[in-house]
Amino acid sequence: SLRKSKRNSDSTELAAQMNESVDVMDVIAICCPKYKDRPQIARVVQKTSNGFSVQWMAGSYSGSWTEAKRRDGRKLVPWVDTIKESDIIYKKIALTSANKLTNKVVQTLRSLYAAKDGTSS
């Protein structure tokens, strides 16, 4: 049947996407309740017993992404956090050569966060 609704194929694609494994150094999108930032992008540092240790990245939907730092006394240190697998909403993000999100990923993330935040985009 060629008349499958577009929504259907999108959600199948997302389901397949979410079955991807998460590997160290992967860039992922997270929806962590304690942060209001959108989008929440991080790089996986290591797997832990109950989730992942990630290094947050700083950026925006349209801008480039760099590793986030936080102040530790007088030093700036990488901002590392622990997240649960269930906090991950998108895996295997490929940043462009300019360290930006692709348009397709931006659209997907916007709709994913909109769904999580209970607002229509």
PDB file of N, CA and C in Angstrom, residues 2 8 10 13 15 26-28 36 38 43 47-48 50 64 86 91-92 94 100 105 107 116:
ATOM      1  N   LEU A   2       0.738   2.035  -1.030  1.00  0.00           N
ATOM      2  CA  LEU A   2       1.578   3.225  -1.154  1.00  0.00           C
ATOM      3  C   LEU A   2       1.005   4.386  -0.367  1.00  0.00           C
ATOM      4  N   ASN A   8       3.103   7.895   9.788  1.00  0.00           N
ATOM      5  CA  ASN A   8       3.415   6.511  10.085  1.00  0.00           C
ATOM      6  C   ASN A   8       4.870   6.185   9.782  1.00  0.00           C
ATOM      7  N   ASP A  10       7.293   8.202   9.536  1.00  0.00           N
ATOM      8  CA  ASP A  10       8.160   8.969  10.431  1.00  0.00           C
ATOM      9  C   ASP A  10       8.332   8.256  11.766  1.00  0.00           C
ATOM     10  N   GLU A  13      10.460   5.200  11.513  1.00  0.00           N
ATOM     11  CA  GLU A  13      11.862   5.582  11.376  1.00  0.00           C
ATOM     12  C   GLU A  13      12.425   5.958  12.749  1.00  0.00           C
ATOM     13  N   ALA A  15      11.301   4.932  15.657  1.00  0.00           N
ATOM     14  CA  ALA A  15      11.393   3.733  16.484  1.00  0.00           C
ATOM     15  C   ALA A  15      12.676   2.987  16.157  1.00  0.00           C
ATOM     16  N   ASP A  26      29.328   9.067  20.923  1.00  0.00           N
ATOM     17  CA  ASP A  26      28.130   9.418  20.152  1.00  0.00           C
ATOM     18  C   ASP A  26      27.572  10.750  20.640  1.00  0.00           C
ATOM     19  N   VAL A  27      26.967  11.491  19.732  1.00  0.00           N
ATOM     20  CA  VAL A  27      26.255  12.713  20.103  1.00  0.00           C
ATOM     21  C   VAL A  27      24.770  12.356  20.159  1.00  0.00           C
ATOM     22  N   ILE A  28      24.135  12.692  21.272  1.00  0.00           N
ATOM     23  CA  ILE A  28      22.729  12.330  21.469  1.00  0.00           C
ATOM     24  C   ILE A  28      21.932  13.544  21.937  1.00  0.00           C
ATOM     25  N   LYS A  36      15.853  23.152  31.469  1.00  0.00           N
ATOM     26  CA  LYS A  36      14.835  23.693  30.574  1.00  0.00           C
ATOM     27  C   LYS A  36      15.391  23.948  29.179  1.00  0.00           C
ATOM     28  N   ARG A  38      16.567  23.809  25.483  1.00  0.00           N
ATOM     29  CA  ARG A  38      16.173  23.062  24.292  1.00  0.00           C
ATOM     30  C   ARG A  38      17.066  23.501  23.164  1.00  0.00           C
ATOM     31  N   ARG A  43      27.574  14.545  24.439  1.00  0.00           N
ATOM     32  CA  ARG A  43      28.393  13.479  23.859  1.00  0.00           C
ATOM     33  C   ARG A  43      28.588  12.412  24.935  1.00  0.00           C
ATOM     34  N   LYS A  47      29.468   4.290  29.421  1.00  0.00           N
ATOM     35  CA  LYS A  47      28.265   3.638  29.926  1.00  0.00           C
ATOM     36  C   LYS A  47      28.451   3.430  31.416  1.00  0.00           C
ATOM     37  N   THR A  48      27.387   3.619  32.185  1.00  0.00           N
ATOM     38  CA  THR A  48      27.459   3.352  33.620  1.00  0.00           C
ATOM     39  C   THR A  48      26.448   2.254  33.927  1.00  0.00           C
ATOM     40  N   ASN A  50      23.675   2.332  35.434  1.00  0.00           N
ATOM     41  CA  ASN A  50      22.260   2.642  35.249  1.00  0.00           C
ATOM     42  C   ASN A  50      22.026   3.714  34.197  1.00  0.00           C
ATOM     43  N   SER A  64      26.443  26.624  16.117  1.00  0.00           N
ATOM     44  CA  SER A  64      27.343  25.480  16.198  1.00  0.00           C
ATOM     45  C   SER A  64      27.450  25.012  17.650  1.00  0.00           C
ATOM     46  N   SER A  86      16.520   6.326  29.549  1.00  0.00           N
ATOM     47  CA  SER A  86      15.181   6.819  29.212  1.00  0.00           C
ATOM     48  C   SER A  86      15.141   8.325  28.967  1.00  0.00           C
ATOM     49  N   LYS A  91      19.259   9.517  19.061  1.00  0.00           N
ATOM     50  CA  LYS A  91      20.620   8.982  19.116  1.00  0.00           C
ATOM     51  C   LYS A  91      21.374   9.225  17.821  1.00  0.00           C
ATOM     52  N   LYS A  92      22.674   8.972  17.886  1.00  0.00           N
ATOM     53  CA  LYS A  92      23.492   8.999  16.669  1.00  0.00           C
ATOM     54  C   LYS A  92      23.338  10.295  15.880  1.00  0.00           C
ATOM     55  N   ALA A  94      24.578  13.261  13.843  1.00  0.00           N
ATOM     56  CA  ALA A  94      25.786  13.596  13.082  1.00  0.00           C
ATOM     57  C   ALA A  94      25.817  15.106  12.898  1.00  0.00           C
ATOM     58  N   LYS A 100      27.260  21.907  13.378  1.00  0.00           N
ATOM     59  CA  LYS A 100      25.858  22.301  13.509  1.00  0.00           C
ATOM     60  C   LYS A 100      24.955  21.083  13.344  1.00  0.00           C
ATOM     61  N   VAL A 105      17.491  16.949  11.539  1.00  0.00           N
ATOM     62  CA  VAL A 105      17.571  16.680  12.976  1.00  0.00           C
ATOM     63  C   VAL A 105      16.878  17.793  13.761  1.00  0.00           C
ATOM     64  N   GLN A 107      14.354  19.657  12.842  1.00  0.00           N
ATOM     65  CA  GLN A 107      12.899  19.481  12.755  1.00  0.00           C
ATOM     66  C   GLN A 107      12.441  18.344  13.658  1.00  0.00           C
ATOM     67  N   LYS A 116       7.168  16.268  24.233  1.00  0.00           N
ATOM     68  CA  LYS A 116       7.521  16.110  25.646  1.00  0.00           C
ATOM     69  C   LYS A 116       6.982  17.266  26.476  1.00  0.00           C
TER      70      LYS A 116
END
